[in-house]
Every structure is written in structure tokens, then in C-alpha cells.
Coordinates of C-alpha atoms and ligand atoms in Angstrom, one line a residue:
X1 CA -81.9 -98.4 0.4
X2 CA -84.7 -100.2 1.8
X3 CA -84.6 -103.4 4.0
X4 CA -87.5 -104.7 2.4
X5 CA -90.1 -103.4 -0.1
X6 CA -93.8 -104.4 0.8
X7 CA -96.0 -104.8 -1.7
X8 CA -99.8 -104.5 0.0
X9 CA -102.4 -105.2 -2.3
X10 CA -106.2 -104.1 -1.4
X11 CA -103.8 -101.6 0.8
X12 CA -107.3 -98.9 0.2
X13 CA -110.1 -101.3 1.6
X14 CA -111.1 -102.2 5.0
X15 CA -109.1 -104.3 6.4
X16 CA -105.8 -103.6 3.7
X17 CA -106.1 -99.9 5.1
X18 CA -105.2 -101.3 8.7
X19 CA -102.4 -103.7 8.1
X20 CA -100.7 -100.6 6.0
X21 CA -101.1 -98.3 8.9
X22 CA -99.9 -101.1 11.4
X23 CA -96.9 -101.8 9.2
X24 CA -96.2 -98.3 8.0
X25 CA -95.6 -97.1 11.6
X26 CA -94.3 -100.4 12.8
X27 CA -91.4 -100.8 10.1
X28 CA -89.6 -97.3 9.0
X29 CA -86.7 -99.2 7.7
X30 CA -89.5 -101.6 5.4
X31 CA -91.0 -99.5 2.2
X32 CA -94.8 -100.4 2.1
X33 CA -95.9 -100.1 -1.4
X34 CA -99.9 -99.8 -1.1
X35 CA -101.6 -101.3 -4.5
X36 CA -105.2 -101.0 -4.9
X37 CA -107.8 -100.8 -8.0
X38 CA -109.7 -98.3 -6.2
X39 CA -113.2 -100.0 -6.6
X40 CA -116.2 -99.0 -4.8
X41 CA -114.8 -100.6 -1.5
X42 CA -111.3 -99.2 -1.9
X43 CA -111.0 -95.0 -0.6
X44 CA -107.8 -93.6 -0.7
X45 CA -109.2 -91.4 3.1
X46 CA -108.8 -94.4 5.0
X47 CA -105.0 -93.9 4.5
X48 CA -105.0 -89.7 5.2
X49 CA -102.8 -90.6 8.2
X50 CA -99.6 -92.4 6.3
X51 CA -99.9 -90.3 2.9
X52 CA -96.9 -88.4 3.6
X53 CA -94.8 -91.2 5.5
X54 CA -91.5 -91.3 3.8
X55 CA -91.7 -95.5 3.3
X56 CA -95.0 -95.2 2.2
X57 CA -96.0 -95.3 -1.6
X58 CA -99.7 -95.8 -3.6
X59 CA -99.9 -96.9 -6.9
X60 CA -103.2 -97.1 -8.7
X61 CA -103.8 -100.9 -10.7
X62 CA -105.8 -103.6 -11.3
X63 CA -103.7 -107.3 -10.1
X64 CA -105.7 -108.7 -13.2
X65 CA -103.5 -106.5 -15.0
X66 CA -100.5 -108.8 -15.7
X67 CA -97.9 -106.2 -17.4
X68 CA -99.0 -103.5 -14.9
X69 CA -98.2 -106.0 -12.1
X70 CA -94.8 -106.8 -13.8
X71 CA -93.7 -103.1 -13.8
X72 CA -94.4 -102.4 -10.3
X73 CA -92.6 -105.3 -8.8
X74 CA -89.5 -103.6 -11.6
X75 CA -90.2 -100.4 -10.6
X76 CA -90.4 -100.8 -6.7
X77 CA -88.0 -103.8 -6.4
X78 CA -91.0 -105.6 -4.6
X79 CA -89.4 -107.9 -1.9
X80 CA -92.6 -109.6 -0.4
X81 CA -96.3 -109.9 -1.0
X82 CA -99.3 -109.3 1.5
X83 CA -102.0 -110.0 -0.5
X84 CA -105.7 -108.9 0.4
X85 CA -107.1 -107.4 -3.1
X86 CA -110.2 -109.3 -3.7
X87 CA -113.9 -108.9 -4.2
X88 CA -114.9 -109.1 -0.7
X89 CA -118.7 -109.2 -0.3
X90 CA -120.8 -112.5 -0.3
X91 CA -123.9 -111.0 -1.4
X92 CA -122.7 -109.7 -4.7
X93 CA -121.1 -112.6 -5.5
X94 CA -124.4 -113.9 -6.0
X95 CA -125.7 -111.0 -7.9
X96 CA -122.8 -111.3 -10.5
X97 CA -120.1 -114.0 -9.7
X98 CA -117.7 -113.5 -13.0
X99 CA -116.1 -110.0 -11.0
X100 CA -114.9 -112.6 -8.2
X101 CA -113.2 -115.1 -10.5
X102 CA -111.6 -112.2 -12.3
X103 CA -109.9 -110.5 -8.9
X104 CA -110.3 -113.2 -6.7
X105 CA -108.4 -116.1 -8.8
X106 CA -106.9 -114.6 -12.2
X107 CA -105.3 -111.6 -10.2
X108 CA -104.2 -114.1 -7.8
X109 CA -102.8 -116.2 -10.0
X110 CA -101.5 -113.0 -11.8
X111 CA -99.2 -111.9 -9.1
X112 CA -98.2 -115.6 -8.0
X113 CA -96.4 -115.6 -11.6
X114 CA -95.0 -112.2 -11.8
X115 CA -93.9 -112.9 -7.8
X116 CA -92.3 -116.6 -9.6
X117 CA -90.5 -114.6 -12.1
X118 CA -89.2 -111.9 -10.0
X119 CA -87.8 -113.4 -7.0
X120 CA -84.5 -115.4 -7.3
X121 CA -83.7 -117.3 -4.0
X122 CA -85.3 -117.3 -1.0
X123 CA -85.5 -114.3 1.5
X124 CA -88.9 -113.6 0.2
X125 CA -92.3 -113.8 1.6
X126 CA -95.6 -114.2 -0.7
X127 CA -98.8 -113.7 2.4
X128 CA -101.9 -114.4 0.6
X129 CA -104.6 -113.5 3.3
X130 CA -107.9 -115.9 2.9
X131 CA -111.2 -116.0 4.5
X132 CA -112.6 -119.3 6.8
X133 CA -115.4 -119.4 4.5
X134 CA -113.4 -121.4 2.4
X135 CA -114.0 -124.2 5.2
X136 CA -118.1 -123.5 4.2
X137 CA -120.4 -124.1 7.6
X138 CA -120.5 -125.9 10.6
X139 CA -123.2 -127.5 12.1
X140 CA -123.7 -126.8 16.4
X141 CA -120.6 -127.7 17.1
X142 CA -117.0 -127.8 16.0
X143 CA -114.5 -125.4 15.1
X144 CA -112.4 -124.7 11.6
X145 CA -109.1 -126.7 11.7
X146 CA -106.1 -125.6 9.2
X147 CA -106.9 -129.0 8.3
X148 CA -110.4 -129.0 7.6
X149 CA -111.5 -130.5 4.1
X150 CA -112.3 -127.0 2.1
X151 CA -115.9 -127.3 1.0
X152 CA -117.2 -123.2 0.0
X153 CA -120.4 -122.5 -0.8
X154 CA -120.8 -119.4 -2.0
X155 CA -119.5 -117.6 -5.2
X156 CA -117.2 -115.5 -3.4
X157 CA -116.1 -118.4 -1.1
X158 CA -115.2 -120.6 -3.7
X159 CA -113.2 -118.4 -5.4
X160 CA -111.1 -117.4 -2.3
X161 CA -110.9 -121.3 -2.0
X162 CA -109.4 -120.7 -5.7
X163 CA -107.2 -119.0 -5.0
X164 CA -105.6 -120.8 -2.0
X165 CA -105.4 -123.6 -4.0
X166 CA -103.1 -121.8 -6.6
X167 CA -101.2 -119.9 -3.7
X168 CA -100.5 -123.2 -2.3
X169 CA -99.9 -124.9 -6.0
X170 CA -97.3 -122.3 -6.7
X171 CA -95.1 -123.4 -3.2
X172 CA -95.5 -127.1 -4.1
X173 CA -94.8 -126.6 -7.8
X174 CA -92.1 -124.1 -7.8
X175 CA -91.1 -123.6 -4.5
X176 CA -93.1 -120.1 -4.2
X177 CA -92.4 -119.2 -0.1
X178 CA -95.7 -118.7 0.3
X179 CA -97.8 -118.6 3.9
X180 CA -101.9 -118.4 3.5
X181 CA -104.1 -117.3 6.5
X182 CA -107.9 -118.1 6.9
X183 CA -109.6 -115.2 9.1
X184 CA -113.3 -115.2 10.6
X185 CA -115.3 -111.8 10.4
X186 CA -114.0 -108.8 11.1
X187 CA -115.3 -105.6 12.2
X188 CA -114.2 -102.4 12.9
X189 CA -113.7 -98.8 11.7
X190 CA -113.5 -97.9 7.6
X191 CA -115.8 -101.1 6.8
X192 CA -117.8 -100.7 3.9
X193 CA -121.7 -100.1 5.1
X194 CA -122.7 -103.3 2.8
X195 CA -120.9 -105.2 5.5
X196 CA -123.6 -106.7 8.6
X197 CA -121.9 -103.9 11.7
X198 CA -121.9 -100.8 10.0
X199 CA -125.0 -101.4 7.2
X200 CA -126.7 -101.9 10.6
X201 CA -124.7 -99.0 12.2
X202 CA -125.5 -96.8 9.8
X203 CA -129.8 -97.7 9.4
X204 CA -130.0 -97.1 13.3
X205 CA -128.4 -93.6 13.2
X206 CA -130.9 -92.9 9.8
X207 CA -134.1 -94.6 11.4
X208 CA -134.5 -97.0 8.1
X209 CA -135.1 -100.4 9.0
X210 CA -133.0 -103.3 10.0
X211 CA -132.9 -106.3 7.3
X212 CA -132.2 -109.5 8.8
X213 CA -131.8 -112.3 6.4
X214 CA -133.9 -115.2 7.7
X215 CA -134.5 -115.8 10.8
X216 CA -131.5 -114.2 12.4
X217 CA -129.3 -117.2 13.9
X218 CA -127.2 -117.5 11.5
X219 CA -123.6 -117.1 13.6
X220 CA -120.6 -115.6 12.9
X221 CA -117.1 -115.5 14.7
X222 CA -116.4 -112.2 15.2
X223 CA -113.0 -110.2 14.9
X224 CA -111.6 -106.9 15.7
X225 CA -109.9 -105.5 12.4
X226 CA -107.1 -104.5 14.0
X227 CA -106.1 -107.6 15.7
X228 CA -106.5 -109.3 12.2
X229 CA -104.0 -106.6 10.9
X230 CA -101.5 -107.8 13.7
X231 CA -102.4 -111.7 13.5
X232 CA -101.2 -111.0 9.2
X233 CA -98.4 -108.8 10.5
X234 CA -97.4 -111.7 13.0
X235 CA -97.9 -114.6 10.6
X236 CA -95.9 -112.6 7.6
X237 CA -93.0 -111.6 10.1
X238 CA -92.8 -115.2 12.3
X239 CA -94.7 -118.1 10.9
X240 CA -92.9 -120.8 9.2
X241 CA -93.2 -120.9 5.1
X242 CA -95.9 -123.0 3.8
X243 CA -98.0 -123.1 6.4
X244 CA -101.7 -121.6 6.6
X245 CA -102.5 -120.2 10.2
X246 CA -106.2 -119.5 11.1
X247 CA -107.7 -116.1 12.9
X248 CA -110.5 -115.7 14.5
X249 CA -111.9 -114.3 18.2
X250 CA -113.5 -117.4 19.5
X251 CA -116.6 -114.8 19.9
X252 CA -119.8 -116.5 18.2
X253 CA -122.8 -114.3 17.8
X254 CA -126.4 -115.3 16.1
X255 CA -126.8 -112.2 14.0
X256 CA -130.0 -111.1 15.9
X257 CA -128.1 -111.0 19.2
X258 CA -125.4 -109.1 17.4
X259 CA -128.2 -106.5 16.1
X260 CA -130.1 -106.3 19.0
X261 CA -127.0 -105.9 20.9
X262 CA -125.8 -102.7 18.8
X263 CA -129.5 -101.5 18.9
X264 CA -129.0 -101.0 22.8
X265 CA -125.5 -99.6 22.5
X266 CA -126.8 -96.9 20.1
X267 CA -130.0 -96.2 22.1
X268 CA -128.1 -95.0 24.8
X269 CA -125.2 -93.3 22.3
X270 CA -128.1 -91.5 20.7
X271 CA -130.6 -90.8 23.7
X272 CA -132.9 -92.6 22.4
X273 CA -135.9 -94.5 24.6
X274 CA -134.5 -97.9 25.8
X275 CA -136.0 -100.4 22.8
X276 CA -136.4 -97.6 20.4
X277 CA -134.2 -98.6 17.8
X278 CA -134.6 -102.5 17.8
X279 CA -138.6 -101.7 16.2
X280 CA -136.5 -101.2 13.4
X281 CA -135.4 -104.9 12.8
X282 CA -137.2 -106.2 9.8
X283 CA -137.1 -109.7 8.8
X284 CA -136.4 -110.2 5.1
X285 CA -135.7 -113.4 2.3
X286 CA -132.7 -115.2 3.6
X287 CA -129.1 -115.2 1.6
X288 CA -129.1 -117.7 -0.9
X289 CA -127.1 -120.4 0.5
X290 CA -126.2 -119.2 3.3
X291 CA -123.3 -120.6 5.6
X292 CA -125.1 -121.5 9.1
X293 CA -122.0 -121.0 11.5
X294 CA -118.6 -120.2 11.3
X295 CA -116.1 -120.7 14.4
X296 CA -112.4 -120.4 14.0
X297 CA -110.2 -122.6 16.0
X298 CA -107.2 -120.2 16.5
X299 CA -104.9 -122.3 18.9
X300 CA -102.4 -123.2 16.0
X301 CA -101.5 -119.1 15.4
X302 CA -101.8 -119.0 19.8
X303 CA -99.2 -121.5 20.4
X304 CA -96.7 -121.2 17.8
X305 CA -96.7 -117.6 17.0
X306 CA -98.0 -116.3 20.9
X307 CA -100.6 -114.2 19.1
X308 CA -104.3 -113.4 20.8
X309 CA -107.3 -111.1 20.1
X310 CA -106.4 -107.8 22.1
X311 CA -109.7 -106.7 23.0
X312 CA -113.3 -107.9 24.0
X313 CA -116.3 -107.5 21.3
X314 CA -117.9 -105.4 23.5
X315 CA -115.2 -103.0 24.2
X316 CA -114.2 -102.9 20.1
X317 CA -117.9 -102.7 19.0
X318 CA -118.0 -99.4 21.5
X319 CA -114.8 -98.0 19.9
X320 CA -116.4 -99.1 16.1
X321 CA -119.2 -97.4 16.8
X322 CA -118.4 -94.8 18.5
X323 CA -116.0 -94.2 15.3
X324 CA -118.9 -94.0 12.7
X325 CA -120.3 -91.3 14.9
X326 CA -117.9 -89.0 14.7
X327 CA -116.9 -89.4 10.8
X328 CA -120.5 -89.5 9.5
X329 CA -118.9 -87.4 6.5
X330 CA -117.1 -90.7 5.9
X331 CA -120.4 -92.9 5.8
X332 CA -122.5 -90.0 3.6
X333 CA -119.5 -89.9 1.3
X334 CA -119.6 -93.4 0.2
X335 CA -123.2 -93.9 1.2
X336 CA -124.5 -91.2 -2.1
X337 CA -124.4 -92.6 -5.2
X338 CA -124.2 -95.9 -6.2
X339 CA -124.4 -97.5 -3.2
X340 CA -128.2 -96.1 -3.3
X341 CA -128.9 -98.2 -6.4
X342 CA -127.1 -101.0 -4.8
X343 CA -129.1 -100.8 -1.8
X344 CA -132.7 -100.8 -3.5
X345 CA -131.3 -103.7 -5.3
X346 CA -130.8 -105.8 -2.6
X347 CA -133.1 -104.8 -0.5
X348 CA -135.9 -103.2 -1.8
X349 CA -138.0 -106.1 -3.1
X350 CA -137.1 -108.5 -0.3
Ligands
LIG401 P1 -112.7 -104.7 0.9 O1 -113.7 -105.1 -0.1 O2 -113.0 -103.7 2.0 O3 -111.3 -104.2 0.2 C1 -110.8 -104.9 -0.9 C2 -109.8 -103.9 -1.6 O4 -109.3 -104.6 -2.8 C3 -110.4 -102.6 -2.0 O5 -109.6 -101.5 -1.6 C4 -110.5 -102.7 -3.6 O6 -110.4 -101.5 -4.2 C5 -109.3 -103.6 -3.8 N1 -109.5 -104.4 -5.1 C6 -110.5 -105.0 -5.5 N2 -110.3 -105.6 -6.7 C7 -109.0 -105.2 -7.1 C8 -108.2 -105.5 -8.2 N3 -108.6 -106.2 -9.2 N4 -106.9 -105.0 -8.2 C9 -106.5 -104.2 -7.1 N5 -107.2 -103.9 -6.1 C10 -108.5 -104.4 -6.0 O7 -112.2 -106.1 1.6 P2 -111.8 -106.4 3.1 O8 -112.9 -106.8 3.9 O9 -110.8 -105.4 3.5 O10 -111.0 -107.8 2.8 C11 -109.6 -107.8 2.4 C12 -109.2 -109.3 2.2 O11 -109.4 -110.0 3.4 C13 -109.9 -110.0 1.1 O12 -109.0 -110.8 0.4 C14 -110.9 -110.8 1.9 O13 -111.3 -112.0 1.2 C15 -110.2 -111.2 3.2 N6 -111.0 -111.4 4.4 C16 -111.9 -110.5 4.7 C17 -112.6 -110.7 5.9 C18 -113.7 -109.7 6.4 O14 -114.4 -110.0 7.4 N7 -113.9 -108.6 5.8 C19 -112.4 -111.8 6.7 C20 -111.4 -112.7 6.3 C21 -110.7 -112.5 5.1
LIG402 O1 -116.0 -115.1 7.5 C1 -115.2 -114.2 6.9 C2 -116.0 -113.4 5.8 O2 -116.9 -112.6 6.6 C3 -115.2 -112.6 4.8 O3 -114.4 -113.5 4.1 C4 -116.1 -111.8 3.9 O4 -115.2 -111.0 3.1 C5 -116.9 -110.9 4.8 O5 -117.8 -110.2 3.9 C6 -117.7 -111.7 5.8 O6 -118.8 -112.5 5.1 P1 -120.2 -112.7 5.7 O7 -121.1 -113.0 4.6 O8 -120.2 -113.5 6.9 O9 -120.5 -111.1 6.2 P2 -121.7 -110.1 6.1 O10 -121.3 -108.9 6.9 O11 -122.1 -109.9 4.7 O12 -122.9 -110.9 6.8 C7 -122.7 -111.3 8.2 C8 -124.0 -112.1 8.5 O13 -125.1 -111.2 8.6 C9 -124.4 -113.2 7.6 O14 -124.9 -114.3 8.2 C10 -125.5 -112.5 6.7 C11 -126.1 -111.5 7.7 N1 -126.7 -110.3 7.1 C12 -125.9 -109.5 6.4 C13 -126.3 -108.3 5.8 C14 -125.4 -107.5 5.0 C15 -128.0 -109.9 7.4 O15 -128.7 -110.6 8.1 N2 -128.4 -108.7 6.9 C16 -127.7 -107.9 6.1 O16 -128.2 -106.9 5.6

């Protein structure tokens, strides 16, 4: 009955909740079957808006769950893969790194087999959806090629590297039609506030200071979500099988700038003295490890697939923040509890 039957994974999570809006409203004819563990960065009301859309379905599992996994590509008749369940956040990889291999690369390699075993022939798309920090950090200058040497750094890194290597294994090996894309940062509404934007979003409305790891020029490339959502939905719909495509804004910011930056935008948001909320930037010990620069050379997914960033940072940090204004319910929800004890964790003694 359906065309195709989408199987989203990390459909509840920041960026997972966007592509299955995007492709929920885009594609009525396509069933988009959300899959999610439902951790502390997965929340079922960043999806309020599709609940009741007739092609859309949620089921509640764990990709490291390999019979669970088999009955839902059974059950649904899954057609195609857009994979973006993972541990997510760099600085609790550190703090514990074993959660990341588990997601990150067995539930990878998980679905890769049940995917293997399901699909005969080859009208099928597997979209694993990776991170540039695979590429680990540039120096001043340069950008990430697709064909940069991987080199992560980090615990989380290297296990999204993990995984690529097994998402690309399984094409080589046994033909899997797979297609891998390497994003920069993104930003945007529904991020989780452990995330740089709206941890620092969210200490400037509350007056509690601003943690900057190091010295602050560290640099990042940064990304609206939803033009990530549409560079996946373009990649999984156009580009060629095999391939890896790379995302990014071309839109470098040292952290401090970036802070100072949304310290002025939410002066003015909050009527607040011009400089008022940048006495709140504190500098604190720097990440362990941590990647100096990351820049995303994004001309491969321009001229083969016509795709671009849609908006300017400073018109998508407005609508960002401007969006964790008005759902401060959303924020205090998630922001009680255990994010408290993960908060004094990190920061308290640093
Ligand atoms: P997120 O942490 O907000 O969401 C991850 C989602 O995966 C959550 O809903 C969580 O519940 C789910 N999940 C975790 N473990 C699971 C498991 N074992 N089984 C099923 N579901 C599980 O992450 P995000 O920022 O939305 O990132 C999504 C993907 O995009 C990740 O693969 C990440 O590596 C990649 N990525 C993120 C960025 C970024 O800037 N955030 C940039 C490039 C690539
Ligand atoms: O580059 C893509 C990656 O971007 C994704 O693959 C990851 O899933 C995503 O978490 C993100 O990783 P980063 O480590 O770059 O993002 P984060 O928001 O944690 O940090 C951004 C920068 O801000 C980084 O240089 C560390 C710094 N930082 C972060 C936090 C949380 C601070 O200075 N203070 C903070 O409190």
C-alpha cells in the first residue's frame, strides 16, 4: 500500500525529529516509521505535530537490540534506512565511552545486518547520517574533503568513524546500497541544552554563568538543523549509491564570538542593559582533547545534488532563539531531573 516504508532511527532527538517532520509532510505516499530508544536526548514532544499523520508510525527500541530490529523491518516491510540513532554528545563520551560503542557501532552494525538480510535486490536505500568529526581538526586553514584521511579524536568521534567504516564495509562486502553523509554543527530548535547554543541559551535567560572551555577559539562550522534535514532528505532521495556527501554552512565561528554574539541578541530579546549578560561568561578547564577547528567543504553535495544552506546564521540563531523563548515549558521539562546531576558533574568542579 505504501510506495516506500521509511525506517528513521533517532526519529525523537534533535535533529531525527526534523528530517521526520520534513519527510512526513513532504512524502504522503512514503510511510515514515520513527524508531527511537527514547534516552535522555530522545522526547517524543518534538514530534506533537506528525503524531496523528496517517504515514506516520513510532515504535519504541533499542538498534542494539538485534531481534527487536528484525521484527520491525517484518512487521513494517521496512524499504529504506535513514539512520541517525547514536550517542550524540562529545563530552560524555569522555565521561563514559562504552554507551557510544554500544549505539554508535554495535546498533550500527545491528541494523546493517538485519537491512543485509531483509532486502533482496536493489531498489533500497540504507542513509547512515555521520558527523565531520570523524575527519578530527584542522589547523588555520583547510576545509573537510569526502576524501580526507579519517583521523577522530574523541570517543564519540571515533565511534561515528566506526561506524562509517562498517556502513561502507557492508556496500563493498555485500553490495549493501548504502550512501553516508558527514555534517558540521548544527543548531536549531529542540536541541538538547547540553549542546553549546541552547546550554548557553538557556544560562542567559536563568542568569547562571556562561562556561567556556578554554580559551574560547575553538571554531566550529555552524549549521541550521533544518537545512541538514533537507541536505539528508536530498542526499537519500538524489545522490548516487556509495557515495558520502559532506554538509556544512561554510559559517566558522570561535566559540566566544558565537557566545558573545547570542549574549547581545538576548540582551536586547530580554531588555536587558547592553553588556549585561556577557558578565556571565566564565572561563572554565578546556575539553579534553578537544578538536581546534572544523570547516566543511560542501561543494561536492552543491554541484551534484544543487543543494545550499537556506538561511544566514544570524537570521536562524534569531528564529532558534526566539523559539526557546516561547517554549520555556520545553527547556524546564528536560532541564529538572537528571540533567541537574549531569550539569554539577560537568561543571561544578571545573
Ligand atoms: P540527539 O542526541 O539529539 O538524538 C539521538 C537520538 O537517538 C535520541 O532520540 C535518542 O533517544 C536516540 N537513541 C540513542 N540511542 C539509541 C538506541 N540505542 N536505539 C534507538 N535510539 C537511540 O542527536 P542529534 O544531535 O539529533 O544527532 C543525530 C545524528 O546526527 C547522530 O548520529 C549524530 O552523530 C549525527 N550528527 C549530529 C550533529 C549535530 O550537530 N548535532 C552533526 C552531524 C551529525
Ligand atoms: O561537528 C559535528 C558535531 O557537533 C556532532 O557530530 C556532535 O554530535 C555535536 O555534539 C557537535 O559536537 P561539538 O563537540 O562540536 O558540539 P558542542 O555543542 O558540545 O560544543 C561546541 C563547541 O563549544 C566545542 O568547541 C566545545 C565548546 N563548548 C561546549 C559546551 C557544551 C563550551 O565551550 N562550553 C560548553 O559548555
Amino acid at each position: 500500500m505504501w510506495e516506500k516504508n521509511i525506517l528513521i532511527t533517532g526519529g525523537a532527538g534533535f535533529i531525527g525529529s526534523h528530517l521526520v517532520r520534513l519527510m512526513v509532510n513532504k512524502y504522503p505516499t512514503y510511510r515514515i516509521i520513527c524508531l527511537d530508544k527514547l534516552t535522555y536526548a530522545g522526547n517524543l514532544k518534538n514530534l506533537t505535530d506528525v503524531d496523528n499523520a496517517p504515514n506516520y508510525a513510532f515504535v519504541k527500541a533499542d538498534i542494539v537490540d538485534a531481534e527487536a530490529m528484525k521484527s520491525v523491518f517484518a512487521e513494517y516491510e521496512i524499504s529504506d534506512v535513514i539512520h541517525l540513532a547514536a550517542e550524540s554528545h562529545v563530552d560524555r563520551s569522555i565521561e563514559g565511552p562504552m554507551e557510544f560503542v554500544m549505539t554508535n557501532v554495535v546498533g550500527t552494525v545491528n541494523l546493517l545486518q538485519v537491512a543485509k538480510d531483509s532486502w533482496k535486490g536493489d531498489d533500497h536505500v540504507f542513509h547512515h547520517v555521520s558527523t565531520d568529526e570523524v575527519y578530527g581538526s584542522l589547523g588555520e586553514d583547510g576545509l573537510f574533503e569526502e576524501t580526507t584521511a579519517y583521523d577522530p579524536r574523541s570517543p564519540y568521534s571515533s565511534s561515528k568513524a566506526s561506524s562509517d567504516h562498517f556502513v561502507r564495509a557492508f556496500h563493498h562486502t555485500y553490495g549493501l546500497p548504502i550512501k553516508i553523509s558527514n555534517c558540521s554543527n548544527n543548531y536549531g530548535s529542540h536541541q538538547f541544552p547540553e549542546k553549546l547554543i541552547p546550554l548557553m541559551i538557556n544560562n542567559i535567560v536563568n542568569n547562571k554563568p556562561l562556561p567556556i572551555y578554554g580559551k574560547g577559539e575553538n571554531i566550529r562550522d555552524w549549521l541550521w538543523v533544518n537545512d541538514h534535514a533537507s541536505a539528508i532528505e536530498t542526499i537519500f532521495s538524489k545522490g548516487r549509491i556509495g557515495e558520502s556527501y559532506n554538509v556544512g554552512g561554510l559559517n566558522e565561528w570561535t566559540n566566544i564570538d558565537l557566545v558573545k554574539y547570542l549574549c547581545r541578541l538576548l540582551d536586547k530579546k530580554l531588555n536587558r542593559a547592553e553588556g549585561e549578560s556577557e558578565k556571565l561568561i566564565t572561563y572554565v578547564t578546556d575539553r579534553a582533547g578537544h578538536d581546534m577547528r572544523y570547516a566543511i567543504d560542501a561543494s561536492k553535495i552543491e554541484a551534484e545534488l544543487n543543494w545550499k544552506p537556506s538561511l544566514k546564521f544570524e537570521e536562524g540563531l534569531e528564529i532558534t532563539v526566539d523559539w526557546y523563548l516561547k517554549n520555556t515549558e520545553w527547556t524546564n521539562e528536560i532541564t529538572s531531573g537528571s540533567y541537574r546531576d549531569y550539569y554539577d558533574t560537568m561543571y561544578q568542579n571545573r
